[in-house]
MMTF fields as JSON, N, C-alpha, C and O atoms, coordinates in Angstrom:
{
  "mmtfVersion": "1.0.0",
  "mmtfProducer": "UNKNOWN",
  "numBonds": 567,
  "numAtoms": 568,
  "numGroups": 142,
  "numChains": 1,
  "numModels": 1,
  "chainsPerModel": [1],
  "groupsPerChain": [142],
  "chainIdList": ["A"],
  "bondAtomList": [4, 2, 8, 6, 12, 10, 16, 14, 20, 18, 24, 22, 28, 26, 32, 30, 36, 34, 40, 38, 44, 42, 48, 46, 52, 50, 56, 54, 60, 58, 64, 62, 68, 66, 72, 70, 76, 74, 80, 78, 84, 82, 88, 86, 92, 90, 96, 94, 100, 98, 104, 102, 108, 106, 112, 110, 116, 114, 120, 118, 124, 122, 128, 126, 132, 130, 136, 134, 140, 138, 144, 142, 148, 146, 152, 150, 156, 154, 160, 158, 164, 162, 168, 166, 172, 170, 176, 174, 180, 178, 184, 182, 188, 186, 192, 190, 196, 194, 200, 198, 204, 202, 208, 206, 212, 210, 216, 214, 220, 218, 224, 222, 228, 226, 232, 230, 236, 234, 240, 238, 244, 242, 248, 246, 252, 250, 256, 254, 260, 258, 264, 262, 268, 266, 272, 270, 276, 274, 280, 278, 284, 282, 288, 286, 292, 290, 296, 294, 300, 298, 304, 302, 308, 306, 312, 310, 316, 314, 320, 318, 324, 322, 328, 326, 332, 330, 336, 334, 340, 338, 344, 342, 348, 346, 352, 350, 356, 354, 360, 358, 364, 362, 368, 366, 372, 370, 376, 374, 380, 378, 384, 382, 388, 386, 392, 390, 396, 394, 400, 398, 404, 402, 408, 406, 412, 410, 416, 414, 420, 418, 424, 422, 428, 426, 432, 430, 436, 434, 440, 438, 444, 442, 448, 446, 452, 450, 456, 454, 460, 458, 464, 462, 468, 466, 472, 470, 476, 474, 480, 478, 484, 482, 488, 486, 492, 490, 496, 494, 500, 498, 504, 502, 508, 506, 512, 510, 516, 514, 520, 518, 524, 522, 528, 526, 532, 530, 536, 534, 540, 538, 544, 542, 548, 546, 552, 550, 556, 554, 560, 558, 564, 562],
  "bondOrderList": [1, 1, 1, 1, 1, 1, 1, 1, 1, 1, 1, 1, 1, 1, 1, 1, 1, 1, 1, 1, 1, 1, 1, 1, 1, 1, 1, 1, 1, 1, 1, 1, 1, 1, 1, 1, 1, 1, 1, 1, 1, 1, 1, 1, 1, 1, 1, 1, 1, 1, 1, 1, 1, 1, 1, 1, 1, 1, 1, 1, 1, 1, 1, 1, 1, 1, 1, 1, 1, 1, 1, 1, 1, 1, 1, 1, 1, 1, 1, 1, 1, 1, 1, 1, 1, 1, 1, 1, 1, 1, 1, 1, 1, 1, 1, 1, 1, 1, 1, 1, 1, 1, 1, 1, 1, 1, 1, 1, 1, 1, 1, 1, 1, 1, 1, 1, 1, 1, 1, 1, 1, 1, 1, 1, 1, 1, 1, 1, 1, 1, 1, 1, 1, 1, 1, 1, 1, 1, 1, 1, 1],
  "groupList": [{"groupName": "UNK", "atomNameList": ["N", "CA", "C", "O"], "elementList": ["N", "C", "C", "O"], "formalChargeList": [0, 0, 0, 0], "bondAtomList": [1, 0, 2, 1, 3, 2], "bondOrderList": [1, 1, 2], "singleLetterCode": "X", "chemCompType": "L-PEPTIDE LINKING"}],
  "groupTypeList": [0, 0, 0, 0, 0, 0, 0, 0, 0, 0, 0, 0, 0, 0, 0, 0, 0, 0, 0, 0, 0, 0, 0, 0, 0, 0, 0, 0, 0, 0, 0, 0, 0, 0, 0, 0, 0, 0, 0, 0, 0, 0, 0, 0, 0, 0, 0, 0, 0, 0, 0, 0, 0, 0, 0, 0, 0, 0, 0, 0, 0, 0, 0, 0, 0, 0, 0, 0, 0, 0, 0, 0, 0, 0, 0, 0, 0, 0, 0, 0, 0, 0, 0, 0, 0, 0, 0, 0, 0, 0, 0, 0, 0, 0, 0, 0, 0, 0, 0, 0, 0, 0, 0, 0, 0, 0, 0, 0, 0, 0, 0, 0, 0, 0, 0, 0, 0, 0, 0, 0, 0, 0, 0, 0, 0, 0, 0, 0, 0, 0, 0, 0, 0, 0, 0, 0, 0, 0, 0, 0, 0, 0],
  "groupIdList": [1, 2, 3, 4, 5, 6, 7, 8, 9, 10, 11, 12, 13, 14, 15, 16, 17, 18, 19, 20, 21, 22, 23, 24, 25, 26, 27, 28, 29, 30, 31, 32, 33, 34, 35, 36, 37, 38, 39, 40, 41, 42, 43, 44, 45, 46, 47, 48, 49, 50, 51, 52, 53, 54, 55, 56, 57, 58, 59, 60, 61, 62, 63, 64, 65, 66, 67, 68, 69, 70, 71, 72, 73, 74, 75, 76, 77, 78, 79, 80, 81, 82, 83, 84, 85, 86, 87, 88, 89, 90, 91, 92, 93, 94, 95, 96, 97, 98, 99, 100, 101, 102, 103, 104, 105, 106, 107, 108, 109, 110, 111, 112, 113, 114, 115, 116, 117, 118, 119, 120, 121, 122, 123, 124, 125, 126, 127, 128, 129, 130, 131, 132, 133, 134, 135, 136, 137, 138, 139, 140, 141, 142],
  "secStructList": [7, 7, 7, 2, 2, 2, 2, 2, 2, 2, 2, 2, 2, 2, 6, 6, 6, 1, 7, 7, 4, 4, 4, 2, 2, 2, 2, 3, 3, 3, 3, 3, 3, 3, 3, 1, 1, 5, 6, 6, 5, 7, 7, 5, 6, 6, 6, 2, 2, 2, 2, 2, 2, 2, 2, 2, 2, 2, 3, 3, 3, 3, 3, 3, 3, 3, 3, 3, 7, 7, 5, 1, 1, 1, 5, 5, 7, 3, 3, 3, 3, 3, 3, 3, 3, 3, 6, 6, 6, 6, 3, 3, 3, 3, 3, 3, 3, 3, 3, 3, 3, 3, 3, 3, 6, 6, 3, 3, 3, 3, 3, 3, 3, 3, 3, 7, 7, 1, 6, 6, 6, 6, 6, 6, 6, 1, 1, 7, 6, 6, 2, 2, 2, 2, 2, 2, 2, 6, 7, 7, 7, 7],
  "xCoordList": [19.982, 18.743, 17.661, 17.701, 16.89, 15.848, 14.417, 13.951, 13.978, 12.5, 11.908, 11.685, 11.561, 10.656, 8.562, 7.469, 9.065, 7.645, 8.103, 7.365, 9.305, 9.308, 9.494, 9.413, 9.795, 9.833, 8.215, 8.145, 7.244, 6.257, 5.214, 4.223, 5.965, 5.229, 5.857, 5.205, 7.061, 7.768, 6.799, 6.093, 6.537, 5.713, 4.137, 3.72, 3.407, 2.297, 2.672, 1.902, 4.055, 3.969, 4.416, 4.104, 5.498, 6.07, 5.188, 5.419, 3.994, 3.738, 1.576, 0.789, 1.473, 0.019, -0.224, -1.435, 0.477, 0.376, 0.79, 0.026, 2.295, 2.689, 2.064, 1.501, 2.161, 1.872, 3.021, 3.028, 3.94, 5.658, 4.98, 5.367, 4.424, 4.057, 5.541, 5.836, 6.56, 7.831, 8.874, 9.913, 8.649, 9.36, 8.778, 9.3, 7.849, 7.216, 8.492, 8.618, 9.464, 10.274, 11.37, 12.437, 11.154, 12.016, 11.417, 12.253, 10.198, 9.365, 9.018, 9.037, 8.804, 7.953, 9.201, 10.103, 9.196, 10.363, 9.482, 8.537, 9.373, 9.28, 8.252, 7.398, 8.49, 7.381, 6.332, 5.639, 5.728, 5.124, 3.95, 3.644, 3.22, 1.808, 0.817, 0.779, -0.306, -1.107, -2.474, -3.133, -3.168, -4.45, -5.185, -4.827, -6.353, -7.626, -7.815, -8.867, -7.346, -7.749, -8.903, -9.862, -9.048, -10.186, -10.574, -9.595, -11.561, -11.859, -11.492, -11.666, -10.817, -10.804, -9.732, -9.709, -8.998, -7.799, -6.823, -7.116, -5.399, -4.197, -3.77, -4.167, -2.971, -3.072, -1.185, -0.59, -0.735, 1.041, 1.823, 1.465, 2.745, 3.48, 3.761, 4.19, 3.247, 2.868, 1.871, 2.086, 0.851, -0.302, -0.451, -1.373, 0.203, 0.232, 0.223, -0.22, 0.735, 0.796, -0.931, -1.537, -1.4, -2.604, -3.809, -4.757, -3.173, -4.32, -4.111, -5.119, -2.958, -2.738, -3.021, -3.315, -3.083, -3.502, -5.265, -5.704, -5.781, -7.069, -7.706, -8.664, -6.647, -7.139, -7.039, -8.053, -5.958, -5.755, -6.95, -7.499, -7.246, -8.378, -9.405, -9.959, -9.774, -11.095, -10.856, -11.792, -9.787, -9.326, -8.324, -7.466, -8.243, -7.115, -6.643, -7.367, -5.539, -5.16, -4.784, -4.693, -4.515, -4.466, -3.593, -2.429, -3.589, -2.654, -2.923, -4.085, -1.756, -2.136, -1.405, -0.188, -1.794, -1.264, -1.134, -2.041, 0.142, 0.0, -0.17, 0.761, -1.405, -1.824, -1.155, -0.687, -1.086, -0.439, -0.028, -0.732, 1.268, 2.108, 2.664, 2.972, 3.001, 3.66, 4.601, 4.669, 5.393, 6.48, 6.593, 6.267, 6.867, 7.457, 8.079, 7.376, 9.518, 10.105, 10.541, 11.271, 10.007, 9.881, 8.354, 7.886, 7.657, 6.178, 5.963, 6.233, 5.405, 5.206, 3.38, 3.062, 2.543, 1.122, 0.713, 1.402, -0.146, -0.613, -2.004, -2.896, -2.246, -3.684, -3.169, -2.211, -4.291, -4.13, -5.086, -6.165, -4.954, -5.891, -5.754, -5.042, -6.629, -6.171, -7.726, -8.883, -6.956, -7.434, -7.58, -6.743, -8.429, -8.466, -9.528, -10.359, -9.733, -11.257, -11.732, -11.014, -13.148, -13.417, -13.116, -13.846, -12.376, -11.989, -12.852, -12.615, -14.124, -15.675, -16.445, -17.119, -16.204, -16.838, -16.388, -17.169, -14.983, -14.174, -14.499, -14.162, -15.397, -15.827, -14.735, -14.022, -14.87, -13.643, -13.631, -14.747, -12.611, -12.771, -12.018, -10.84, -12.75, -11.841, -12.053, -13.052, -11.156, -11.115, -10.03, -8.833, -10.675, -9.956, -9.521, -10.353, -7.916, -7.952, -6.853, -6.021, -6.807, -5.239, -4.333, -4.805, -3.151, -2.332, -0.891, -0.121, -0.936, -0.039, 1.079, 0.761, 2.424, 3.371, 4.423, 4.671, 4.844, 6.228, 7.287, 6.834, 8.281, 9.372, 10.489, 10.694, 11.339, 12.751, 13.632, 13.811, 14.483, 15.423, 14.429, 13.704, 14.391, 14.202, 12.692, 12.049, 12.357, 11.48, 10.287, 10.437, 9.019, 7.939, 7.505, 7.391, 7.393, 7.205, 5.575, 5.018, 4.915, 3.763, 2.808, 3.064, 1.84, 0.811, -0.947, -1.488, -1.161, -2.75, -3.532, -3.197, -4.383, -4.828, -6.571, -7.372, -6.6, -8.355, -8.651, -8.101, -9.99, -10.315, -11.572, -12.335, -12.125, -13.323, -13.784, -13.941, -14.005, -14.708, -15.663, -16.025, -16.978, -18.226, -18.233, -19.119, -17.522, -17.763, -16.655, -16.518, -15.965, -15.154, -16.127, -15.903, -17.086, -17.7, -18.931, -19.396, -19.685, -20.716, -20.202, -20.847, -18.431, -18.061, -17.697, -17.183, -18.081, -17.513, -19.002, -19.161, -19.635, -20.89, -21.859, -22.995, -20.974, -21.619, -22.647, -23.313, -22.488, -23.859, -24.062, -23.423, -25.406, -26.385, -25.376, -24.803, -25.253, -24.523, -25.127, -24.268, -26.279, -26.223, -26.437, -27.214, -25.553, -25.73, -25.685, -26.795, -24.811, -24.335, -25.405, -25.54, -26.229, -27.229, -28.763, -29.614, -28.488, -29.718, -29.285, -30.007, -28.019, -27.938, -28.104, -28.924, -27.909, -27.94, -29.238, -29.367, -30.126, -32.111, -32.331, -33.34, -31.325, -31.976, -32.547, -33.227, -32.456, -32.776, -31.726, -30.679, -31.891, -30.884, -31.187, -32.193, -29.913, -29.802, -29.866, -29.46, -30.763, -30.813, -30.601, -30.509],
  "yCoordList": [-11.576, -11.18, -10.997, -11.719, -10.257, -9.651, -10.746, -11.373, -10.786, -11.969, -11.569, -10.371, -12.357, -12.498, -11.982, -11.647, -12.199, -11.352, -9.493, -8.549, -9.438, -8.21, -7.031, -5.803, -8.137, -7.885, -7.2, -5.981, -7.824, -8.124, -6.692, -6.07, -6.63, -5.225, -4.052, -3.125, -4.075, -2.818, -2.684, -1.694, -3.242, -3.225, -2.481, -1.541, -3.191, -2.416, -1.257, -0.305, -1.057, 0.289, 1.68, 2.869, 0.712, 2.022, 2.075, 3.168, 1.373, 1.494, 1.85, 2.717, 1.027, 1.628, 2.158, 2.152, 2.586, 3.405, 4.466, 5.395, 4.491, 6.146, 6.402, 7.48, 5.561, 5.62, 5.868, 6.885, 5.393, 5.639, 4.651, 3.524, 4.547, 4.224, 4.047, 2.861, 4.93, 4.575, 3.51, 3.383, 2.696, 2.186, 0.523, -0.592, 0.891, -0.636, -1.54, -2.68, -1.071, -2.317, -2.311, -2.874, -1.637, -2.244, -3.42, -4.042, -4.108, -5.063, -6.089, -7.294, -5.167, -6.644, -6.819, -5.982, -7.987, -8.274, -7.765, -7.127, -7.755, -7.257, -7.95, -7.533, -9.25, -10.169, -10.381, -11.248, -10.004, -10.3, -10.047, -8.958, -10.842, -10.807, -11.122, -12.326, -10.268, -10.37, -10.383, -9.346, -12.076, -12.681, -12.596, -12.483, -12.716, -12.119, -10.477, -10.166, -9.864, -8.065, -8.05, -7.476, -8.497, -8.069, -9.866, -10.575, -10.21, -11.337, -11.408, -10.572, -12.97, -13.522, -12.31, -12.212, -11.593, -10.488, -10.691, -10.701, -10.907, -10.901, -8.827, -7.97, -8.641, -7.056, -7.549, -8.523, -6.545, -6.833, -5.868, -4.69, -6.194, -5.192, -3.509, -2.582, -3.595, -2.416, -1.534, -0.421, -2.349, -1.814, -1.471, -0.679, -1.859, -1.223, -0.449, -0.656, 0.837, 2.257, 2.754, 3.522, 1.929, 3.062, 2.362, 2.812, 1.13, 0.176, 0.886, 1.243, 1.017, 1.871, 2.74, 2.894, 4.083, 5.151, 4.995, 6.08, 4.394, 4.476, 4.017, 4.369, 3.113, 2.73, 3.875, 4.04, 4.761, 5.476, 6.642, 7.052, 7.083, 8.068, 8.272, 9.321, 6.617, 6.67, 6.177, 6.246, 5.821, 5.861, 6.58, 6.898, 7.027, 7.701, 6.949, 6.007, 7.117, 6.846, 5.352, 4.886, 4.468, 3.362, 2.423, 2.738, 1.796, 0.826, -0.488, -0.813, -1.544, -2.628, -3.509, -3.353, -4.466, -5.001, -6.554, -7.211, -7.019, -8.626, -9.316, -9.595, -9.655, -10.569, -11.611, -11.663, -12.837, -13.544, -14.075, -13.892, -14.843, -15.351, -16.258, -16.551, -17.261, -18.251, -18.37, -17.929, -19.107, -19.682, -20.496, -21.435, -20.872, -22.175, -22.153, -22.072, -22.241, -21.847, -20.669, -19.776, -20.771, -19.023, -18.585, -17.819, -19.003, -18.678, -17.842, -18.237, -16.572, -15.91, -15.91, -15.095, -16.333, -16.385, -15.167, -14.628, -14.847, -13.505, -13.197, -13.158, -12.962, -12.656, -11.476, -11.286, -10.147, -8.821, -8.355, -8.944, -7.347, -6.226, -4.76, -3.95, -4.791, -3.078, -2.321, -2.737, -0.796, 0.032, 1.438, 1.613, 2.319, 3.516, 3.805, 3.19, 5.501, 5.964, 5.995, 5.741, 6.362, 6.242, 7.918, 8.781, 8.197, 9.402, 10.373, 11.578, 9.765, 11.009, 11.233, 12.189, 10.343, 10.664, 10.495, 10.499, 10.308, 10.199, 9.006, 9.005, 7.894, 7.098, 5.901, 5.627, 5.139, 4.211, 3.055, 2.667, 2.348, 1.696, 0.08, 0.135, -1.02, -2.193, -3.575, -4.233, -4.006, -4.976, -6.102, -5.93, -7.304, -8.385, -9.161, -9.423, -9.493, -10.253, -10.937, -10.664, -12.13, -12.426, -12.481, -12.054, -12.978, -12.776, -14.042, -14.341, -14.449, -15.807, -14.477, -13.543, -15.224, -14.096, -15.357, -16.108, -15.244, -16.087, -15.336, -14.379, -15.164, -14.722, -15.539, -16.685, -14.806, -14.821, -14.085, -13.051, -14.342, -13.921, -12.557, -12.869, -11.41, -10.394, -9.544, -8.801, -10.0, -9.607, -10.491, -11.712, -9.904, -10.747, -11.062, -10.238, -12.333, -12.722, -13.366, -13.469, -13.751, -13.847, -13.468, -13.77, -12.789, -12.2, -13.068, -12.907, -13.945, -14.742, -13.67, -13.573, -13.098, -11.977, -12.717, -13.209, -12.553, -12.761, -11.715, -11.512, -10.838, -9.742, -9.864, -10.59, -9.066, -9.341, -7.9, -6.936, -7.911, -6.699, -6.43, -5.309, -7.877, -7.291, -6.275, -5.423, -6.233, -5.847, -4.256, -3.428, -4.302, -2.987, -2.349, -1.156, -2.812, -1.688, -1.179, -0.088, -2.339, -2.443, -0.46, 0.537, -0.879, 0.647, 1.709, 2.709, 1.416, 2.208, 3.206, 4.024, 2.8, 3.049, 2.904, 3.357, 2.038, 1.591, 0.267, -0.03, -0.211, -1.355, -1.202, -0.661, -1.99, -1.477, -2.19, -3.251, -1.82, -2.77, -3.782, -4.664, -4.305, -5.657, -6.614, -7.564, -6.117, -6.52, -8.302, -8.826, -8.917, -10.307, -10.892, -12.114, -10.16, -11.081, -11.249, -12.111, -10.168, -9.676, -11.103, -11.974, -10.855, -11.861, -12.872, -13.491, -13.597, -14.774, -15.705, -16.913, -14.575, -14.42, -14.836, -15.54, -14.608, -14.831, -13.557, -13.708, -12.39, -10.954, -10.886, -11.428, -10.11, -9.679, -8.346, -7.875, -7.745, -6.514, -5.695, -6.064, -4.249, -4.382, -3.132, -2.479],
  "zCoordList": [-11.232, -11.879, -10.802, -9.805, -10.917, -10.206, -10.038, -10.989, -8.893, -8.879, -9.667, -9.838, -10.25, -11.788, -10.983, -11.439, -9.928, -8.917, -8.755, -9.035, -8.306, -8.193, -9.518, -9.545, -10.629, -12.151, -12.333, -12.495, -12.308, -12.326, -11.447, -11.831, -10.272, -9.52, -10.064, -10.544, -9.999, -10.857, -12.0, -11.812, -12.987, -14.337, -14.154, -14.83, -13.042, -12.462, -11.845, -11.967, -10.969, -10.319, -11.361, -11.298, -12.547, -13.154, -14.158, -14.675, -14.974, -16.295, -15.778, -16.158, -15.108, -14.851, -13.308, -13.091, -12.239, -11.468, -12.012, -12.272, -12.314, -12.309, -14.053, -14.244, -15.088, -16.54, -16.995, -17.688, -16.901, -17.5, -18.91, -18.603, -19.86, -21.208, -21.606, -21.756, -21.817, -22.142, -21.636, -22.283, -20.459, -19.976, -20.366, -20.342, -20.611, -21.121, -21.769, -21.321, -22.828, -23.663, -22.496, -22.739, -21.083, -20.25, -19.818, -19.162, -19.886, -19.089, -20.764, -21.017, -21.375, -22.495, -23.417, -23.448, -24.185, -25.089, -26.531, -26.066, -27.878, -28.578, -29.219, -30.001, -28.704, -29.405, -28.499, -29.031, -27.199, -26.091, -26.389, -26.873, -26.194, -25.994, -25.252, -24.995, -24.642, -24.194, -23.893, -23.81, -23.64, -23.762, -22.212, -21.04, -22.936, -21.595, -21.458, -20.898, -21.691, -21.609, -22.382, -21.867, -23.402, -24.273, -25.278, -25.512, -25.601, -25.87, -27.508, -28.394, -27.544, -28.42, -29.598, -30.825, -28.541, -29.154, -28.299, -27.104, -28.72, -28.232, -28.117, -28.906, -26.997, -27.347, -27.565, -27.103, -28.346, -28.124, -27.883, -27.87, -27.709, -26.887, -27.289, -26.603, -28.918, -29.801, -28.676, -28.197, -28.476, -28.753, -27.14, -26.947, -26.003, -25.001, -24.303, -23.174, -24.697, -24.55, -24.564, -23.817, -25.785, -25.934, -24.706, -24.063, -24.837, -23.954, -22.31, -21.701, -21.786, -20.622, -20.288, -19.102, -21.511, -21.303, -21.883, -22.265, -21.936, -22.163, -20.502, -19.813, -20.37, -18.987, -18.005, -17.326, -17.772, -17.372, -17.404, -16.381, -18.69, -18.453, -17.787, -17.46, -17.489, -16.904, -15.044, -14.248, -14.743, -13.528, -13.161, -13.985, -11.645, -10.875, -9.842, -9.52, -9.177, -8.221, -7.865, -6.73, -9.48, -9.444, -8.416, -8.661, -7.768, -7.049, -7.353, -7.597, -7.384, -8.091, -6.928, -7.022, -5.763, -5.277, -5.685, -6.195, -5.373, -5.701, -4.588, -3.834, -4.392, -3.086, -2.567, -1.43, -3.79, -3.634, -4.915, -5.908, -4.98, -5.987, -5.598, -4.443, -7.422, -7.656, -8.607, -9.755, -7.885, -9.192, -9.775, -9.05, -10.725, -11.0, -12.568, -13.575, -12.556, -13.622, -14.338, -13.91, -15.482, -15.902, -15.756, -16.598, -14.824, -14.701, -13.347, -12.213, -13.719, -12.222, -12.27, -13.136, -11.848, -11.018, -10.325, -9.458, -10.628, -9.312, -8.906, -9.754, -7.576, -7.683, -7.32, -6.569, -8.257, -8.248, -7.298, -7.341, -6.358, -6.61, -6.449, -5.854, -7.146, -7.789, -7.322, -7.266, -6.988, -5.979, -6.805, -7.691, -6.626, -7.265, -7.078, -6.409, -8.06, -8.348, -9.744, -10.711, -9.808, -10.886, -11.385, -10.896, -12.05, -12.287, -12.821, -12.735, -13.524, -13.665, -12.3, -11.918, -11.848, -9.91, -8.72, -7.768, -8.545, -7.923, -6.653, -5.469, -7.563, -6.372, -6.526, -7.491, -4.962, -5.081, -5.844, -6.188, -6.232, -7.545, -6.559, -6.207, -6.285, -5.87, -6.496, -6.207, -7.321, -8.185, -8.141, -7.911, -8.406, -8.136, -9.644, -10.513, -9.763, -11.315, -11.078, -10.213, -12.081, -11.709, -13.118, -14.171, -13.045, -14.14, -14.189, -13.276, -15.298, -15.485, -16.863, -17.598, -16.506, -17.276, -17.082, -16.139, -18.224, -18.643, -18.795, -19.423, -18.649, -19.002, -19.467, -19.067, -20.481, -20.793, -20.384, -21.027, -19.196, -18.685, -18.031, -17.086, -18.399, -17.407, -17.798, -17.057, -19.417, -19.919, -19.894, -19.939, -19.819, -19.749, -21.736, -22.643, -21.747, -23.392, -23.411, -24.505, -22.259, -22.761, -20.937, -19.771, -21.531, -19.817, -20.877, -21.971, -19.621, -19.681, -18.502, -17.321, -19.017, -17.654, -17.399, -18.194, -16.348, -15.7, -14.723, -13.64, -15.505, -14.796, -14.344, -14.982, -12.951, -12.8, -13.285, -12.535, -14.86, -15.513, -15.458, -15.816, -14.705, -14.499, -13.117, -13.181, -12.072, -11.065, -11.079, -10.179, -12.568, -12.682, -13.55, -13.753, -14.078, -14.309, -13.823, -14.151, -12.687, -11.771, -11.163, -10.84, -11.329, -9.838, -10.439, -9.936, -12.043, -12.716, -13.282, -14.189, -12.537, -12.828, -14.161, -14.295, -15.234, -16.208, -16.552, -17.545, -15.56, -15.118, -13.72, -12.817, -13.812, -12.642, -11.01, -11.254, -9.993, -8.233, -8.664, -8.656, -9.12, -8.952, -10.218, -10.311, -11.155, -12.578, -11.878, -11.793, -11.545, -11.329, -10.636, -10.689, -9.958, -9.394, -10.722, -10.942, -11.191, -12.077, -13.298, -13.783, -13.442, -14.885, -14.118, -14.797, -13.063, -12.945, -12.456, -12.258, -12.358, -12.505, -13.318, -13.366, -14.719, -15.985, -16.485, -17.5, -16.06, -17.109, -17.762, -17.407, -18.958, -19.776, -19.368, -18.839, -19.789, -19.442, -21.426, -22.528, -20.771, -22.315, -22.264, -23.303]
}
């Protein structure tokens, strides 16, 4: 059986670098689900395709490296970062997140994700370069 790490980059290289959307039930088991993408919502393995390609629209040139990783058991750990542009302005896109994934045998059955979404969209040009210093002044952003 294949490292449950290199399980894990295949999944970023074939499903959100290249967007192979179809190859996904080679990586998730049927019941898989995944917490932290969006708050206080599990997304599942249904609903993946659209969550990818939405992601996809608004970035190009995605690369997703795994910095560093852990094992232990059926648990693979990762700190991500992921590289691209912003695909309405072709400016560069560099983001840091990490990701906890359990598996059964070859399939991933549950992904805990942590993204740094304030600073993906600081580059995404939908909040201001220094939203993080501004909120932590105490302005709200309105």
């Amino acid at each position: 059986m294949p490292d449950k790490a290199d399980i894990l980059k295949d999944w970023f290289d074939r499903i959100w670098t290249a967007g192979d959307v179809d190859a996904i039930p080679e990586f998730l088991a049927d019941d898989a689900t995944s917490k932290g993408i969006l708050p206080d919502m599990a997304v599942v393995s249904t609903d993946m395709p659209d969550l990818v390609q939405l992601m996809r629209t608004h970035l190009g040139g995605i690369d997703v490296r795994l910095a560093k990783t852990m094992h232990e058991g059926d648990w693979v750990t990762a700190l991500l970062e992921v590289r691209g542009h912003v695909a309405e302005t072709g400016d560069p896109l560099h983001v840091f997140g990490q990701i906890m994934v359990r598996f059964e045998g070859d399939k991933m059955v549950e992904m805990y994700h942590s993204f740094d979404f304030l600073s993906f969209f600081e580059q995404m040009g939908q909040l201001p370069s220094n939203a993080l210093a501004v909120l932590l002044a105490g302005t709200r952003l309105q």
